[in-house]
PDB file of N, CA and C in Angstrom:
ATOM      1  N   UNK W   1     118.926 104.454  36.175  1.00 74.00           N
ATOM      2  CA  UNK W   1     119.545 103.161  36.170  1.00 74.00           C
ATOM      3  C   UNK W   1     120.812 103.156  37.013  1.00 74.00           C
ATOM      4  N   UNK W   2     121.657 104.006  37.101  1.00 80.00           N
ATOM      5  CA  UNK W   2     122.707 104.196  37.510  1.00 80.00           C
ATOM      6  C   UNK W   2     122.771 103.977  39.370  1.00 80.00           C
ATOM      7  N   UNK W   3     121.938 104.415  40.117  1.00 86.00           N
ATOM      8  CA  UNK W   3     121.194 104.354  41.052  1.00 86.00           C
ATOM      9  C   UNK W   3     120.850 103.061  41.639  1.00 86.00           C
ATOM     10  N   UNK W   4     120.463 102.385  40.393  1.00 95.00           N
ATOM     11  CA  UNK W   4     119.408 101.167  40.865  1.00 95.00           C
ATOM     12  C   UNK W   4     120.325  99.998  40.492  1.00 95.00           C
ATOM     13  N   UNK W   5     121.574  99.767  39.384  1.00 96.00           N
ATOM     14  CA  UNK W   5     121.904  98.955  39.532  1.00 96.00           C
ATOM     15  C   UNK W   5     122.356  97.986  40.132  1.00 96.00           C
ATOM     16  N   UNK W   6     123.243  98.358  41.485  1.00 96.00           N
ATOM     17  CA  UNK W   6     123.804  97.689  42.267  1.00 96.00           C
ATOM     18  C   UNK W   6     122.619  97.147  43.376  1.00 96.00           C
ATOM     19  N   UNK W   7     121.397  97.440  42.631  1.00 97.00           N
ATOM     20  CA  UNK W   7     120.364  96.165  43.454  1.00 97.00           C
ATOM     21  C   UNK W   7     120.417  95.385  42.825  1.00 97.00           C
ATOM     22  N   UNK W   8     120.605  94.752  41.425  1.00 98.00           N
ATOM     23  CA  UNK W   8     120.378  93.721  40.529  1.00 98.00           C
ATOM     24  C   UNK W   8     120.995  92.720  41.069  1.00 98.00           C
ATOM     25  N   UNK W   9     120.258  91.416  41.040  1.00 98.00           N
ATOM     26  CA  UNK W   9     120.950  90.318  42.102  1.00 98.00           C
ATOM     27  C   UNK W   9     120.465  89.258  41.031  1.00 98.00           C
ATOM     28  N   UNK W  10     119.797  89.347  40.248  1.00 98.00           N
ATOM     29  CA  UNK W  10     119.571  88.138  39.414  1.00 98.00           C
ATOM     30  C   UNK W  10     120.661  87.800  38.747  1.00 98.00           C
ATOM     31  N   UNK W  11     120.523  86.436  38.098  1.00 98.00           N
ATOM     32  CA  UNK W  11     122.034  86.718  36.983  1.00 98.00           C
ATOM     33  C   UNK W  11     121.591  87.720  35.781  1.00 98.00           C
ATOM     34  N   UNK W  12     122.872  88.030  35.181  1.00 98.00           N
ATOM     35  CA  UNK W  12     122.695  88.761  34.009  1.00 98.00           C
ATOM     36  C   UNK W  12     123.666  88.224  33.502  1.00 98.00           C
ATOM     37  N   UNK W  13     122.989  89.092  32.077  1.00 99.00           N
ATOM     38  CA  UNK W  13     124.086  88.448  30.831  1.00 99.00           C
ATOM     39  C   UNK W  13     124.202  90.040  29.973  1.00 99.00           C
ATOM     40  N   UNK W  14     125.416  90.098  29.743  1.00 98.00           N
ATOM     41  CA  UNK W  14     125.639  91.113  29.174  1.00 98.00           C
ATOM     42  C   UNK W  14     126.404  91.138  27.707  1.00 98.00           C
ATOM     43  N   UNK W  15     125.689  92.023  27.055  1.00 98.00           N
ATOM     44  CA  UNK W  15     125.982  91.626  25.167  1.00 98.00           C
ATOM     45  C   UNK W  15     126.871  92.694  25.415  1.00 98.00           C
ATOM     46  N   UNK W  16     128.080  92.185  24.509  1.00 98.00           N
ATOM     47  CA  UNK W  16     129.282  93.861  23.833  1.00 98.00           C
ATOM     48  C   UNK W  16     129.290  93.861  22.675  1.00 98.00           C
ATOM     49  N   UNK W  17     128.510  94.869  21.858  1.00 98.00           N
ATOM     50  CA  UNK W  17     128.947  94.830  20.358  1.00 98.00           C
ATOM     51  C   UNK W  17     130.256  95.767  19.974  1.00 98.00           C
ATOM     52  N   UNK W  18     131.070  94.982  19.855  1.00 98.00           N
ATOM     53  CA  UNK W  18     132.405  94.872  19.755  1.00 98.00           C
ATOM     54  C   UNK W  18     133.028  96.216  18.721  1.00 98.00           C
ATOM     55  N   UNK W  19     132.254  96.324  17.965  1.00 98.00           N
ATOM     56  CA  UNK W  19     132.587  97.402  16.788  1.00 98.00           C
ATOM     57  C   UNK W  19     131.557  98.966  17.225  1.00 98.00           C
ATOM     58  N   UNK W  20     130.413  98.700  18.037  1.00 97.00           N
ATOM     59  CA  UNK W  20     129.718  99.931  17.934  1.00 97.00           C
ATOM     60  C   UNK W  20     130.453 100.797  19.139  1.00 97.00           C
ATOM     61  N   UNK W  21     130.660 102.368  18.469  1.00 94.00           N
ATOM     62  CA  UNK W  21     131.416 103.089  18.805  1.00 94.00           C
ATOM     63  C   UNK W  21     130.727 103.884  19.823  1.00 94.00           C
ATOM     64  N   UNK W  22     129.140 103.778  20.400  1.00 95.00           N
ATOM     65  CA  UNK W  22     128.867 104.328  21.147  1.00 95.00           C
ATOM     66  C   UNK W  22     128.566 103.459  22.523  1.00 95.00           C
ATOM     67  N   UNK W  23     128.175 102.254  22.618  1.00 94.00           N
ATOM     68  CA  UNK W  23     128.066 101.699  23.776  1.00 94.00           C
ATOM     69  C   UNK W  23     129.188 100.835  24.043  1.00 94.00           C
ATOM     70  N   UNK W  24     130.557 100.080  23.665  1.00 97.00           N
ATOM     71  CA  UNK W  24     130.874  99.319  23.921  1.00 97.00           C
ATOM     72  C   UNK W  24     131.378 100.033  25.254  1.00 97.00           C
ATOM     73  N   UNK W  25     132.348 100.989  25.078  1.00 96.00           N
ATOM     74  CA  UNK W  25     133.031 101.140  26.258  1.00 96.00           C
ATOM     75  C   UNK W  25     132.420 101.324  27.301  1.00 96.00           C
ATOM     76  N   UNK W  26     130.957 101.312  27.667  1.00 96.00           N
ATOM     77  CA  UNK W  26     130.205 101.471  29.031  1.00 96.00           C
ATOM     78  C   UNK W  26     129.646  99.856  29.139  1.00 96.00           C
ATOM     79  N   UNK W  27     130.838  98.616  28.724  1.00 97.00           N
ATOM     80  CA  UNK W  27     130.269  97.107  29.133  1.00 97.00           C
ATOM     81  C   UNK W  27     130.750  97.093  30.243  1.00 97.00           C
ATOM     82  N   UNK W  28     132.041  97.647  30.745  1.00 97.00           N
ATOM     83  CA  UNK W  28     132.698  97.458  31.750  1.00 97.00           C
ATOM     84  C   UNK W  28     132.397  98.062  32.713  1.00 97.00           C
ATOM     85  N   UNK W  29     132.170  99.365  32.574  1.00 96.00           N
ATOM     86  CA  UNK W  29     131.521 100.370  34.113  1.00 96.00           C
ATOM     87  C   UNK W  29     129.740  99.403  34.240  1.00 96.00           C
ATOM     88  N   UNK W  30     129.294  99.315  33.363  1.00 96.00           N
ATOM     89  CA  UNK W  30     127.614  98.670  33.507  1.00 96.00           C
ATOM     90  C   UNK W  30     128.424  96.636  34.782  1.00 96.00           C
ATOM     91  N   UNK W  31     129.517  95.837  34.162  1.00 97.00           N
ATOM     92  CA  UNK W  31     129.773  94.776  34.556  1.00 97.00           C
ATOM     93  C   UNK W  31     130.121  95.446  35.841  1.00 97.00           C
ATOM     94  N   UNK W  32     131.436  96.254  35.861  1.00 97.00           N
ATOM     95  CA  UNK W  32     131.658  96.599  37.469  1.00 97.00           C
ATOM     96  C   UNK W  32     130.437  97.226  38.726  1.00 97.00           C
ATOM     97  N   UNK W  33     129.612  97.860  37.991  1.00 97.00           N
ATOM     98  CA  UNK W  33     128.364  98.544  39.005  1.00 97.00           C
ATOM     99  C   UNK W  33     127.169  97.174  39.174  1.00 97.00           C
ATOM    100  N   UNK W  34     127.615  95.843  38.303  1.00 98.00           N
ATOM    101  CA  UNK W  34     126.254  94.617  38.952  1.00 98.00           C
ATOM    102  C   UNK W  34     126.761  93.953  40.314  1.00 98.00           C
ATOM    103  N   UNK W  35     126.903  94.988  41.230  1.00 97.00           N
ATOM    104  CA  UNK W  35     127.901  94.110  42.773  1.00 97.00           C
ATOM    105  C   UNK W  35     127.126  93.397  43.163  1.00 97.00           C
ATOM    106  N   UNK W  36     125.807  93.276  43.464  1.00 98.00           N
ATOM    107  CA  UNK W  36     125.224  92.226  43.819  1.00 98.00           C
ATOM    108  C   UNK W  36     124.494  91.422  42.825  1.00 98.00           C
ATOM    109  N   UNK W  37     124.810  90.761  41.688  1.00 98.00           N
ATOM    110  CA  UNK W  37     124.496  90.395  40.901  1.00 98.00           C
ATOM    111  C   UNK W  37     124.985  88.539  41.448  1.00 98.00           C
ATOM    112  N   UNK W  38     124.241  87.808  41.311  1.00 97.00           N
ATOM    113  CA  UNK W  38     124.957  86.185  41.859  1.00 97.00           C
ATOM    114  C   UNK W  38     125.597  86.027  40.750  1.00 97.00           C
ATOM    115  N   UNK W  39     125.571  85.952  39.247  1.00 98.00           N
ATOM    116  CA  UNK W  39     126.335  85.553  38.102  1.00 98.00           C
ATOM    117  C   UNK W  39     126.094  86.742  37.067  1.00 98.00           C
ATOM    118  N   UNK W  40     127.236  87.050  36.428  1.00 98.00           N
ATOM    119  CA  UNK W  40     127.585  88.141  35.448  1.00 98.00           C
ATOM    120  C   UNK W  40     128.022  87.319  34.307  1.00 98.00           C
ATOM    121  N   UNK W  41     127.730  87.215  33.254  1.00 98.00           N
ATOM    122  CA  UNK W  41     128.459  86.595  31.997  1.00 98.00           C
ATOM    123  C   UNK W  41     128.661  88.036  31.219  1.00 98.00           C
ATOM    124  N   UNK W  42     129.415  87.855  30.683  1.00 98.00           N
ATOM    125  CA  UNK W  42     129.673  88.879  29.716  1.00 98.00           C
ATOM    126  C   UNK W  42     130.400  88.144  28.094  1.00 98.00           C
ATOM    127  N   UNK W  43     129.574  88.120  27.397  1.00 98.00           N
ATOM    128  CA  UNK W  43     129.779  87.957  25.867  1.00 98.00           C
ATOM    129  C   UNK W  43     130.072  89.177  24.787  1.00 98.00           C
ATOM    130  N   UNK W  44     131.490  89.213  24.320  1.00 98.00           N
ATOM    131  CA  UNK W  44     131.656  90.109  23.495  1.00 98.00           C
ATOM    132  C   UNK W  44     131.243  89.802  21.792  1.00 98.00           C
ATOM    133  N   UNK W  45     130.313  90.545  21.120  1.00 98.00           N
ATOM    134  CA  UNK W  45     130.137  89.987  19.819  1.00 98.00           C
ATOM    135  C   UNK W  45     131.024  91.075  18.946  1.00 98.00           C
ATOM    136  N   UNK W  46     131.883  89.872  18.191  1.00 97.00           N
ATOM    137  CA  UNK W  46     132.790  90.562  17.534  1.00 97.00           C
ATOM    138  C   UNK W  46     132.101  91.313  15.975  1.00 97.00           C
ATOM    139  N   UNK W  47     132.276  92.316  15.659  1.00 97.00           N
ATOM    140  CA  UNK W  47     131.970  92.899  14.339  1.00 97.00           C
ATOM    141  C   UNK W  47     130.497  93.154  14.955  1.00 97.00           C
ATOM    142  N   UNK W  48     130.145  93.206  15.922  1.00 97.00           N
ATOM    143  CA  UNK W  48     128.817  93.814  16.180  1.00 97.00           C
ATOM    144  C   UNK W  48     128.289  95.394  16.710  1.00 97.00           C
ATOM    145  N   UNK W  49     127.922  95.881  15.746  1.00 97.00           N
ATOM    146  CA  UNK W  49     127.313  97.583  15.572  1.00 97.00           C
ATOM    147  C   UNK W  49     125.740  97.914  16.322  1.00 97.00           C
ATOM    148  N   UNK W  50     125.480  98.779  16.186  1.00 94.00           N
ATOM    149  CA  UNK W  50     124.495  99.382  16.729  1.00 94.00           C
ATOM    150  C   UNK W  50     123.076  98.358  16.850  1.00 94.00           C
ATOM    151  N   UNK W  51     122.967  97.596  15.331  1.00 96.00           N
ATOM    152  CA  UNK W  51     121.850  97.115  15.175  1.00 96.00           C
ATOM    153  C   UNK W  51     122.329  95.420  15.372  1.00 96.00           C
ATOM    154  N   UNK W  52     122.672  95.694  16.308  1.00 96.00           N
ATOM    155  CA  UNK W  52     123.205  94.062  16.937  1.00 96.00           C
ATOM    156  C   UNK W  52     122.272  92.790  16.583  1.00 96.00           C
ATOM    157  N   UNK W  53     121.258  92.932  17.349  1.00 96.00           N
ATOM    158  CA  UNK W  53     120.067  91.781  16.908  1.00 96.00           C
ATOM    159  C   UNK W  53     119.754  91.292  16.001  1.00 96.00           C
ATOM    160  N   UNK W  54     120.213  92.669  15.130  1.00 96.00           N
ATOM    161  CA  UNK W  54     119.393  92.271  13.383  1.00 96.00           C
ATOM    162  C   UNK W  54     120.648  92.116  12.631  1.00 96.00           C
ATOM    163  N   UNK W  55     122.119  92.530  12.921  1.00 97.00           N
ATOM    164  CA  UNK W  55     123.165  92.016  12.584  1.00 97.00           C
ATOM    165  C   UNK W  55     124.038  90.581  13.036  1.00 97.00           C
ATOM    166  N   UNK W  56     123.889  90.378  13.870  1.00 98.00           N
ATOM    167  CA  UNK W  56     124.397  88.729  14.674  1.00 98.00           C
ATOM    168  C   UNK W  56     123.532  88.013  15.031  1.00 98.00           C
ATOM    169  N   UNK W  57     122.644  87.933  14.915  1.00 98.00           N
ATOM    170  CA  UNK W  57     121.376  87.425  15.833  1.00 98.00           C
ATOM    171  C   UNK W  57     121.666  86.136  15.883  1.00 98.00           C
ATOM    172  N   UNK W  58     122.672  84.970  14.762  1.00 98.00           N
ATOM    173  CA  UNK W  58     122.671  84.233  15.252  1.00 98.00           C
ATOM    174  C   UNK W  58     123.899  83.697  16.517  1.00 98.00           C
ATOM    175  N   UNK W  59     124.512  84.742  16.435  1.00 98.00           N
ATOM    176  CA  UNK W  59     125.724  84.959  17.906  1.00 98.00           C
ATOM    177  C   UNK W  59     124.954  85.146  19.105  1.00 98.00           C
ATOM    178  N   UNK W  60     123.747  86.178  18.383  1.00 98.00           N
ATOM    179  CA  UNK W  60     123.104  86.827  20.617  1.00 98.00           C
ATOM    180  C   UNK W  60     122.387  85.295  20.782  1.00 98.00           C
ATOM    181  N   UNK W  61     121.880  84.526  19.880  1.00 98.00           N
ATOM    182  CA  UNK W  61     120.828  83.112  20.416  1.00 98.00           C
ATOM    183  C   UNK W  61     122.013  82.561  20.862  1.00 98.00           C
ATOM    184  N   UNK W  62     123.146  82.324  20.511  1.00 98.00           N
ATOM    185  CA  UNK W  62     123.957  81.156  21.098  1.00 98.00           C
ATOM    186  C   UNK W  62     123.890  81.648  22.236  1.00 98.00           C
ATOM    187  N   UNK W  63     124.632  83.091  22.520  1.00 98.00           N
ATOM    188  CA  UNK W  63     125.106  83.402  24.098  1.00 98.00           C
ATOM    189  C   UNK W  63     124.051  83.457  24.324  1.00 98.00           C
ATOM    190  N   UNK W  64     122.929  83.512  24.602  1.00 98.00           N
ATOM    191  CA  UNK W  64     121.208  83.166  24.988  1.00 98.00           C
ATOM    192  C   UNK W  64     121.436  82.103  25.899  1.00 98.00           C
ATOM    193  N   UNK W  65     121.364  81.005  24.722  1.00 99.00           N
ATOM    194  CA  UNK W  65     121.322  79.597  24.938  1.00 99.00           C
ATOM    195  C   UNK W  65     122.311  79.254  25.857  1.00 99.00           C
ATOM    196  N   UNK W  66     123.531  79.659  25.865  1.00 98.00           N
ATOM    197  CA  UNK W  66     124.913  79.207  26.862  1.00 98.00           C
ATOM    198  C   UNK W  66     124.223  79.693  28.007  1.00 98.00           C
ATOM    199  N   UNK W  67     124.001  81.095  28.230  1.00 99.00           N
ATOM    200  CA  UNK W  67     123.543  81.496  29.199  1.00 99.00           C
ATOM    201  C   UNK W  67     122.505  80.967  30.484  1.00 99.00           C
ATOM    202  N   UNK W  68     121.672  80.416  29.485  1.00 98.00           N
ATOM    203  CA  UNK W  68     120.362  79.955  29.883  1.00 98.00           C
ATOM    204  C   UNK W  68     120.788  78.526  30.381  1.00 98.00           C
ATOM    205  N   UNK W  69     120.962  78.122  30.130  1.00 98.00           N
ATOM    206  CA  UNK W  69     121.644  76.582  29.984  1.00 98.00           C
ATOM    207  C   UNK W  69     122.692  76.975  31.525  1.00 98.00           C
ATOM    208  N   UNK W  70     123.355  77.596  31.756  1.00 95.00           N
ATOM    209  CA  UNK W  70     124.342  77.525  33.025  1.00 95.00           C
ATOM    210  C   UNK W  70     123.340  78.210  33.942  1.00 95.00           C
ATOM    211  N   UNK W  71     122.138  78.976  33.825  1.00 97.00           N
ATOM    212  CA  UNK W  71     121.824  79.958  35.160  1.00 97.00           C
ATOM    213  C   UNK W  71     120.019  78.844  35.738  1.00 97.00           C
ATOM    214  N   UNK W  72     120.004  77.714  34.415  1.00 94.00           N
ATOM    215  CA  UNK W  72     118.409  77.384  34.895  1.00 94.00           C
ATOM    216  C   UNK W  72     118.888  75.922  35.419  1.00 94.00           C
TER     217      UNK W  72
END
């Protein structure tokens, strides 16, 4: 992945679960390496741990929906 990112040119949207202690701090090196990306959103979910989806799920549909809604 590391390699291949800076081809990504679609938009992306990027989830931060705010509390999990193993991925948050790689939101920012993953946001800085999308250089050719046309739109980057980045949504931080606060109090969100490992099992994000099944813990906020109704936070990741909103930023979904915001998302979707500005890139279609």
């Amino acid at each position: 992945m590391e390699k291949s990112i800076g081809k990504v040119t679609s938009p992306t949207l990027i989830l931060g679960a705010q509390a999990d202690p193993f991925s948050f701090s790689h939101v920012e090196p993953v946001r800085e390496a999308l250089v050719s990306a046309r739109l980057i959103d980045l949504v931080v979910i606060e109090g969100g741990m490992i099992p994000l989806v099944e813990q906020k799920s109704a936070e990741i549909a909103q930023a979904i929906r915001e998302f979707l809604v500005r890139v279609l």
